[in-house]
mmCIF file of N, CA and C in Angstrom:
data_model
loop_
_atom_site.group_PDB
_atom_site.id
_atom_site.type_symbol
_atom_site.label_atom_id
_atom_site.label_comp_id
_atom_site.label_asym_id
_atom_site.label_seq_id
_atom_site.Cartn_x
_atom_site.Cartn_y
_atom_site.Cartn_z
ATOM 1 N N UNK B 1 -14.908 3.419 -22.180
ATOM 2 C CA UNK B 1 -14.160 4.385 -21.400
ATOM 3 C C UNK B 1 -13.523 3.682 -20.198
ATOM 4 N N UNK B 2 -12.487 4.127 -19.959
ATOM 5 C CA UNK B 2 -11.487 3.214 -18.371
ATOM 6 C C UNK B 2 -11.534 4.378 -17.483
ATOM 7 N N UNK B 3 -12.018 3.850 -16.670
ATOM 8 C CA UNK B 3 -11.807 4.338 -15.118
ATOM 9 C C UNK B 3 -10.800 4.487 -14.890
ATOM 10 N N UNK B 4 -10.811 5.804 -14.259
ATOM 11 C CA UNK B 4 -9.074 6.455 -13.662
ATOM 12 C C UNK B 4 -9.541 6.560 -12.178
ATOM 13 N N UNK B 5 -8.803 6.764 -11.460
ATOM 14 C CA UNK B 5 -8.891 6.959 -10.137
ATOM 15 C C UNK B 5 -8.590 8.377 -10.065
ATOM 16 N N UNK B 6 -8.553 8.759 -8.426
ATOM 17 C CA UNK B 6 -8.110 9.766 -8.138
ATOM 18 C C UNK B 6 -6.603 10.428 -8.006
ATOM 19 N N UNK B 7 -6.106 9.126 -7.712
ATOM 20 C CA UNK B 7 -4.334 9.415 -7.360
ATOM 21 C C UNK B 7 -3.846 9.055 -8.925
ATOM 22 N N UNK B 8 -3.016 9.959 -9.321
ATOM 23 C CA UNK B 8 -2.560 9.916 -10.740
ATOM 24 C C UNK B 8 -1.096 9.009 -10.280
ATOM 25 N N UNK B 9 -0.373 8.433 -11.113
ATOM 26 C CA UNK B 9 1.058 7.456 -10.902
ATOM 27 C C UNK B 9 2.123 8.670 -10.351
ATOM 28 N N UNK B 10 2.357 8.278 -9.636
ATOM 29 C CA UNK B 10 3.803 9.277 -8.828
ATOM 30 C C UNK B 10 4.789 8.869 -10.076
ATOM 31 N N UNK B 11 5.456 10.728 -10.492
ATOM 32 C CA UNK B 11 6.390 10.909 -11.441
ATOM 33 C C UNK B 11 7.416 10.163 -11.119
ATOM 34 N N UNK B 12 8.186 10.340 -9.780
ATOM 35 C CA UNK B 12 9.664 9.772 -9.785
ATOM 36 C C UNK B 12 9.568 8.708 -9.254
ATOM 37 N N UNK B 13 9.202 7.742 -9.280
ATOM 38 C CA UNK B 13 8.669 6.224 -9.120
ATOM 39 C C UNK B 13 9.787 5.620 -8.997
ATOM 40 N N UNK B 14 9.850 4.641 -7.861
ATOM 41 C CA UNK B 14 11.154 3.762 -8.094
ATOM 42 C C UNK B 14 10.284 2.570 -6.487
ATOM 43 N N UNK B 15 9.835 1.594 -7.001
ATOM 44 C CA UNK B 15 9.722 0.920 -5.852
ATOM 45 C C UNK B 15 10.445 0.500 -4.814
ATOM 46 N N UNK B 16 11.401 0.579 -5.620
ATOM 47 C CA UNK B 16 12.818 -0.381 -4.388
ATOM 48 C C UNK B 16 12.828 0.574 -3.026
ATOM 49 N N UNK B 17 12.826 1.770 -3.480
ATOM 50 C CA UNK B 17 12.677 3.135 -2.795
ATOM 51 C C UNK B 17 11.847 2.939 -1.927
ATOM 52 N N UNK B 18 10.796 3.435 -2.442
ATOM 53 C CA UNK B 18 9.074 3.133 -1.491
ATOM 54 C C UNK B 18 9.366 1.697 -0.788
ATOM 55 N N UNK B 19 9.999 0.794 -1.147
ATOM 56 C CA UNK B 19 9.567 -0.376 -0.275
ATOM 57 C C UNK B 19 10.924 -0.176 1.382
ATOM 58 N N UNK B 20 11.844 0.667 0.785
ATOM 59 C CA UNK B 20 12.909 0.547 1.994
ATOM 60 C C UNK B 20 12.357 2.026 2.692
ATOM 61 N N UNK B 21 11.710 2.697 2.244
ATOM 62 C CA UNK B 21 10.631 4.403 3.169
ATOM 63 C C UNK B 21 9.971 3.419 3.725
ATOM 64 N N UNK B 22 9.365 2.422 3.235
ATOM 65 C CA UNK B 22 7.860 1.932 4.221
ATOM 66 C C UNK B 22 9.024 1.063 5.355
ATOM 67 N N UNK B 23 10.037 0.253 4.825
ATOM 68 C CA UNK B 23 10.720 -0.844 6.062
ATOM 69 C C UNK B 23 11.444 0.162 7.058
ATOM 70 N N UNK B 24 11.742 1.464 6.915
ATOM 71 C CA UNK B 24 11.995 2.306 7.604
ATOM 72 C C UNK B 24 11.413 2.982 8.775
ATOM 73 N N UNK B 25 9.944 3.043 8.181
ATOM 74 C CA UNK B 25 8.961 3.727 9.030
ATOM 75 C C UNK B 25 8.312 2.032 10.126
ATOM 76 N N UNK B 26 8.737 0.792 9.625
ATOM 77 C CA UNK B 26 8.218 0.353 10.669
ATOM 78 C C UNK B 26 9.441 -0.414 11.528
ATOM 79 N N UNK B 27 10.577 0.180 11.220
ATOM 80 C CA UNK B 27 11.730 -0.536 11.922
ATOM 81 C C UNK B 27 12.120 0.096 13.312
ATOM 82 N N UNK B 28 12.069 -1.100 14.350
ATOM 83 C CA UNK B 28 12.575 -0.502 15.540
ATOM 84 C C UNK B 28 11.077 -0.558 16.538
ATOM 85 N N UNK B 29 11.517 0.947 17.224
ATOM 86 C CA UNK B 29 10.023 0.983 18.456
ATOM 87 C C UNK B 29 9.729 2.070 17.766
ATOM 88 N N UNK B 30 8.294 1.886 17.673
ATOM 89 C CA UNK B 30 7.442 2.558 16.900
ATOM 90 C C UNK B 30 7.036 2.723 15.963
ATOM 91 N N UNK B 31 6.022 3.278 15.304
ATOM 92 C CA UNK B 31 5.764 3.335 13.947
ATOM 93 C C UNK B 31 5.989 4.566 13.124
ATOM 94 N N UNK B 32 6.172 4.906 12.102
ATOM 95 C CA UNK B 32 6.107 5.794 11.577
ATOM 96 C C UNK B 32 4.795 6.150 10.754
ATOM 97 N N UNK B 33 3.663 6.049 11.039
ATOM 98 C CA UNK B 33 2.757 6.048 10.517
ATOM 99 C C UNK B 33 2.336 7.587 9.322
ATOM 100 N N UNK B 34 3.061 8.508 9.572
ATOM 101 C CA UNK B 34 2.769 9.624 8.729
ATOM 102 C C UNK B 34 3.611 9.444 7.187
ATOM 103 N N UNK B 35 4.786 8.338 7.492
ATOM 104 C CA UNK B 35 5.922 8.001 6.396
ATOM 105 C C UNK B 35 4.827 7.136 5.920
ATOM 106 N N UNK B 36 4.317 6.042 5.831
ATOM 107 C CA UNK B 36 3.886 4.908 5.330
ATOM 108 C C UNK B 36 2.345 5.714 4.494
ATOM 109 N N UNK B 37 1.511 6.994 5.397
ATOM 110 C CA UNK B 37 0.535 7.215 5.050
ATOM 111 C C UNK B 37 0.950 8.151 3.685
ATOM 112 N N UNK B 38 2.022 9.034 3.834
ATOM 113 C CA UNK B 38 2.489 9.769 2.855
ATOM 114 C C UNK B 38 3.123 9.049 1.780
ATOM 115 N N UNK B 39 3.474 8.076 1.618
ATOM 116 C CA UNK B 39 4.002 6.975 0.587
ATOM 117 C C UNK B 39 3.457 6.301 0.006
ATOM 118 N N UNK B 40 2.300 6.170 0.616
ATOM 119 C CA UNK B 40 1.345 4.379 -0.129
ATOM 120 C C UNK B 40 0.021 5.788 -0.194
ATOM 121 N N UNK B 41 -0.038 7.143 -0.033
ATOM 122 C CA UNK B 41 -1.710 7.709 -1.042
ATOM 123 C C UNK B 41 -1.231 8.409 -1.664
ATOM 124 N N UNK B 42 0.203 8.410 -1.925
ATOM 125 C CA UNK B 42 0.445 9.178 -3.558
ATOM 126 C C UNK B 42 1.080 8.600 -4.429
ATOM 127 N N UNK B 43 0.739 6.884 -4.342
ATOM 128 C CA UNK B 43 1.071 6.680 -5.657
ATOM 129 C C UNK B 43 0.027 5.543 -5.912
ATOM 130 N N UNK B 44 0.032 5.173 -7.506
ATOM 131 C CA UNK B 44 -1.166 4.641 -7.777
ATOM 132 C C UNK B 44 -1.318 3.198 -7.392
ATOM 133 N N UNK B 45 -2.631 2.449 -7.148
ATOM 134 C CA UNK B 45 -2.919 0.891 -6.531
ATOM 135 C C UNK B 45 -1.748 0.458 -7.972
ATOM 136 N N UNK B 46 -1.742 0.066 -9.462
ATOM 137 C CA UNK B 46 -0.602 0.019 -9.685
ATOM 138 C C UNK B 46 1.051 -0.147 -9.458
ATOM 139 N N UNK B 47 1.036 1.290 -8.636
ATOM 140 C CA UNK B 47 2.461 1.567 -8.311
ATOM 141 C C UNK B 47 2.476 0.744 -6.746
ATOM 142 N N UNK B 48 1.556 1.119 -5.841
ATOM 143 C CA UNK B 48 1.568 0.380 -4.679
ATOM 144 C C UNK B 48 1.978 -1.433 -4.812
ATOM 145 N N UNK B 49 1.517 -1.966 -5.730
ATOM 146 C CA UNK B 49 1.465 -3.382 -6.339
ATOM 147 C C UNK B 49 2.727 -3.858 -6.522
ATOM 148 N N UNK B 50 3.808 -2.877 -7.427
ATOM 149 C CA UNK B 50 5.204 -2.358 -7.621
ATOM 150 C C UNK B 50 5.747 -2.993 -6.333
ATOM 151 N N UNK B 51 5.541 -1.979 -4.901
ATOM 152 C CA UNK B 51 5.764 -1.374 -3.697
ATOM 153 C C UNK B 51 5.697 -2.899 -3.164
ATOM 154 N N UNK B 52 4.853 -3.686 -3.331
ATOM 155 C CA UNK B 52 5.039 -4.398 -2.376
ATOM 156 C C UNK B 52 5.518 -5.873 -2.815
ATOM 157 N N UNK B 53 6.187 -6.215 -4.448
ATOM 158 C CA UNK B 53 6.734 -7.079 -5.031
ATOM 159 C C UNK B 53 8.135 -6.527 -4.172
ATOM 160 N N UNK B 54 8.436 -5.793 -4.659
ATOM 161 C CA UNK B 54 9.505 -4.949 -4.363
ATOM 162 C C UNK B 54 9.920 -5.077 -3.267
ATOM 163 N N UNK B 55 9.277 -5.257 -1.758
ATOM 164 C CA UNK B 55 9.598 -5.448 -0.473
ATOM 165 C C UNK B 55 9.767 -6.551 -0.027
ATOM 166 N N UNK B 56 8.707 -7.471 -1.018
ATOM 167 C CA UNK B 56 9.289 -8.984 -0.678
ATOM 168 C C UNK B 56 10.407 -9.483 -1.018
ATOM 169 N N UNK B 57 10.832 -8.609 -2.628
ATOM 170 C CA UNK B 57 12.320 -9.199 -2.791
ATOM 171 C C UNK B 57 13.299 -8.882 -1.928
ATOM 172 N N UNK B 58 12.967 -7.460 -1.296
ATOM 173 C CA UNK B 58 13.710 -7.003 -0.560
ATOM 174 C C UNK B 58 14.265 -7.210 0.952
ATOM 175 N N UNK B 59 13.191 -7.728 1.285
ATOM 176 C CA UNK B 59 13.146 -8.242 2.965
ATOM 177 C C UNK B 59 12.068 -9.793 3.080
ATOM 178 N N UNK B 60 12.182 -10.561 2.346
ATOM 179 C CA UNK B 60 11.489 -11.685 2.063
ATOM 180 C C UNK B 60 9.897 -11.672 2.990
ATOM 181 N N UNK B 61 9.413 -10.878 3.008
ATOM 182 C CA UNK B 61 8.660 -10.802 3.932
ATOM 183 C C UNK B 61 7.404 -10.328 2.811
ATOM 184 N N UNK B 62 6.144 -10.280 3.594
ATOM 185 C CA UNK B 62 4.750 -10.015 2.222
ATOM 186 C C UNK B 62 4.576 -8.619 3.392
ATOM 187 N N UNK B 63 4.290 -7.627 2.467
ATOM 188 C CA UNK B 63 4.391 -5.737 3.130
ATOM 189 C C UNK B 63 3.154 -5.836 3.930
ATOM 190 N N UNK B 64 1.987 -6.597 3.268
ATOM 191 C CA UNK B 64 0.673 -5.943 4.119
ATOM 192 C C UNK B 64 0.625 -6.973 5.364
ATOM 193 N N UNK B 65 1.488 -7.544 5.462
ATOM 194 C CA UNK B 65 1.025 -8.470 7.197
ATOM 195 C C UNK B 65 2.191 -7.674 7.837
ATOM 196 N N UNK B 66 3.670 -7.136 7.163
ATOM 197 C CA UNK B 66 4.174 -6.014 8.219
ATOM 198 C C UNK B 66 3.313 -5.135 8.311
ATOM 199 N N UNK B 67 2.657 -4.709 7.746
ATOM 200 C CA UNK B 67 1.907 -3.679 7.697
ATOM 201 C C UNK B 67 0.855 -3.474 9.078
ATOM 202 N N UNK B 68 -0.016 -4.661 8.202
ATOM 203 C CA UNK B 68 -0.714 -5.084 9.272
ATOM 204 C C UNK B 68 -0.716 -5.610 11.234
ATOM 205 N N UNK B 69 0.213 -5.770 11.219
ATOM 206 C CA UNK B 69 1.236 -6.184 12.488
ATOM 207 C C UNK B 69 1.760 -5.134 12.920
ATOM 208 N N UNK B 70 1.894 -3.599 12.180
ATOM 209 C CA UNK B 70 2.400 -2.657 12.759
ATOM 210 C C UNK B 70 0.906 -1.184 13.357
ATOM 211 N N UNK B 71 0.137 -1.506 12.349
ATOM 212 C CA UNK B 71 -0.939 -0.883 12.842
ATOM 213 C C UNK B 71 -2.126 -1.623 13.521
ATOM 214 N N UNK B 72 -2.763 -0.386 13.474
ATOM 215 C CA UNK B 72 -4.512 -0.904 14.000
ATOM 216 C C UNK B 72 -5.601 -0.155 13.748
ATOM 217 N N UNK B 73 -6.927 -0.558 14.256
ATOM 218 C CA UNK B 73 -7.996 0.134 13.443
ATOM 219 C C UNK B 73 -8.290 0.635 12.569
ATOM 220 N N UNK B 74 -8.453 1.482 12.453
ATOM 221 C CA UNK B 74 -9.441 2.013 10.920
ATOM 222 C C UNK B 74 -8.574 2.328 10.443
ATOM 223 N N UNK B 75 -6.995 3.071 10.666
ATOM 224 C CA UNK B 75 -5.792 3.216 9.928
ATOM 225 C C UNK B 75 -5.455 1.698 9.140
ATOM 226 N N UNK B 76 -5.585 0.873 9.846
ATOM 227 C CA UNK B 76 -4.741 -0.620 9.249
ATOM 228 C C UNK B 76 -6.109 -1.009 7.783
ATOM 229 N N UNK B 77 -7.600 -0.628 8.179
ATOM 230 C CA UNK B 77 -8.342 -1.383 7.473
ATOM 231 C C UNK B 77 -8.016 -0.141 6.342
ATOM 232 N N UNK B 78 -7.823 1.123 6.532
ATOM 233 C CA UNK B 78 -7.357 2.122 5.742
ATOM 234 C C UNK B 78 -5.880 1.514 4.142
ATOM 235 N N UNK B 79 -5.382 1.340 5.277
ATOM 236 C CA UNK B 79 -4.033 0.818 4.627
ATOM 237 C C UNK B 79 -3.795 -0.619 3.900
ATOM 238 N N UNK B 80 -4.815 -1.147 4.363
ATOM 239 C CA UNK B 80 -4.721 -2.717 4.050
ATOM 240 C C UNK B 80 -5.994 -2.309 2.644
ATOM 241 N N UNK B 81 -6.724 -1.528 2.466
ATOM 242 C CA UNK B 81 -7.616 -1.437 1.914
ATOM 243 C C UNK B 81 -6.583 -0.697 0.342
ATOM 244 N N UNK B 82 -5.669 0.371 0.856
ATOM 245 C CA UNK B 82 -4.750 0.829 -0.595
ATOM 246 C C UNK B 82 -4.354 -0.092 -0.827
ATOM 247 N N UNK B 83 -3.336 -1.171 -0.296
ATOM 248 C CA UNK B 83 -3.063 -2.046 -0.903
ATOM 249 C C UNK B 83 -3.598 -3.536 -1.462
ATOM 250 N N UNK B 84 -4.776 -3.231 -1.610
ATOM 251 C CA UNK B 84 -5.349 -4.410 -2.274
ATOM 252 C C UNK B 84 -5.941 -3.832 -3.709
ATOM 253 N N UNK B 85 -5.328 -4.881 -4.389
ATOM 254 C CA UNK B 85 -5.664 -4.663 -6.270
ATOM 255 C C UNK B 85 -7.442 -3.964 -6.025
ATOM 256 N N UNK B 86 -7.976 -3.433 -7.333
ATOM 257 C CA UNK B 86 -9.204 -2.924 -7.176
ATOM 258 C C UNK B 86 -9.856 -3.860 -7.418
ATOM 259 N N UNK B 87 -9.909 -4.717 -8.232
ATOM 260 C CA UNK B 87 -10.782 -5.955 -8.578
ATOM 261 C C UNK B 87 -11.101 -6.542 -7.077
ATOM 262 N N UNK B 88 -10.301 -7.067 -6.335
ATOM 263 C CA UNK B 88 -10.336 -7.947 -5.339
ATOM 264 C C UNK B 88 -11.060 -7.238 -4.408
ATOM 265 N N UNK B 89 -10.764 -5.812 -4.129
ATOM 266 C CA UNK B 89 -10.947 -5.407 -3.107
ATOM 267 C C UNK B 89 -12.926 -4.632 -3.102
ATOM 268 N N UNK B 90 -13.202 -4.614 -4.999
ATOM 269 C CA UNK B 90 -14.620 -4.313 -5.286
ATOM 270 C C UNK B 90 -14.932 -5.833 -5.149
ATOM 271 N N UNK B 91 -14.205 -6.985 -5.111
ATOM 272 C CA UNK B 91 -15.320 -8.601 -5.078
ATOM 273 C C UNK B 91 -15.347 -8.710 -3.185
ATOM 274 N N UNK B 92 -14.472 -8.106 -2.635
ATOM 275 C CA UNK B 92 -14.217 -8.374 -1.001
ATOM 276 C C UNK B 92 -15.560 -7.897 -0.650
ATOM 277 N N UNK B 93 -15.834 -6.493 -1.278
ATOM 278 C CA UNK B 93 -16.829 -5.340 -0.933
ATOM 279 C C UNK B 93 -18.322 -5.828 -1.265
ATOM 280 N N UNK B 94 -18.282 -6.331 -2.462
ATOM 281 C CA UNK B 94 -19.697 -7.007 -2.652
ATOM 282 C C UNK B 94 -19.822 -8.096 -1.842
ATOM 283 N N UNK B 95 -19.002 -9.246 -1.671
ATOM 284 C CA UNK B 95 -19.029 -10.206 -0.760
ATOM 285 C C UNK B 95 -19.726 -10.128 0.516
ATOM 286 N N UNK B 96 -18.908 -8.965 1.044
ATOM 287 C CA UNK B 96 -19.641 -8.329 2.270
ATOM 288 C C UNK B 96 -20.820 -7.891 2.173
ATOM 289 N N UNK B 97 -21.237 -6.940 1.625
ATOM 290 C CA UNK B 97 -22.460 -6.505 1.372
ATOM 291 C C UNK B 97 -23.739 -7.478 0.923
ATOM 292 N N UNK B 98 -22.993 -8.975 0.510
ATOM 293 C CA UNK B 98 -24.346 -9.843 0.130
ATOM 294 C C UNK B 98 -24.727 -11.133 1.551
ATOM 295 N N UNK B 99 -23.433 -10.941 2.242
ATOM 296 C CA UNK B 99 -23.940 -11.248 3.364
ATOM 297 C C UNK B 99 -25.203 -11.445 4.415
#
């Protein structure tokens, strides 16, 4: 049996999209933090993966250190946490925990 998650794949999917909503919400003074939170938890780690190939072609830049550079605290470990593949982010989690 395969594990599904909770967030099912967003129907009208188009990364190029999602990646210029997220360069939007952090362009300029300020953040847009309700754009980036509403964009990257409704669509799937999958589609997020999409999201952030997509931004590098787009603005040569890697999404989760803008990302990261635009937030903080538990929002950023929030956000930095959707966008990491599940594999990596269940070996990050045990890692920690065997500490």
């Amino acid at each position: 049996m395969e594990y599904r998650g909770s967030v099912r794949p967003f129907v009208h999917f188009n990364a190029k999209h999602d990646a210029e909503l997220l360069h939007k919400a952090m362009k300029g003074i300020g953040t847009d933090e309700d754009a980036i939170l509403m964009v990257l938890t409704s669509r799937s780690n999958d589609q997020r993966q999409e999201i952030k190939a997509a931004y590098k072609k787009a603005y040569g830049k890697d999404l989760v250190s803008a990302l990261k550079s635009e937030l903080g605290g538990l929002f950023e470990n929030l956000i930095v946490a959707l966008m990491t593949p599940p594999v990596l982010y269940d070996a990050a989690l045990l890692h920690e925990a065997l500490k």
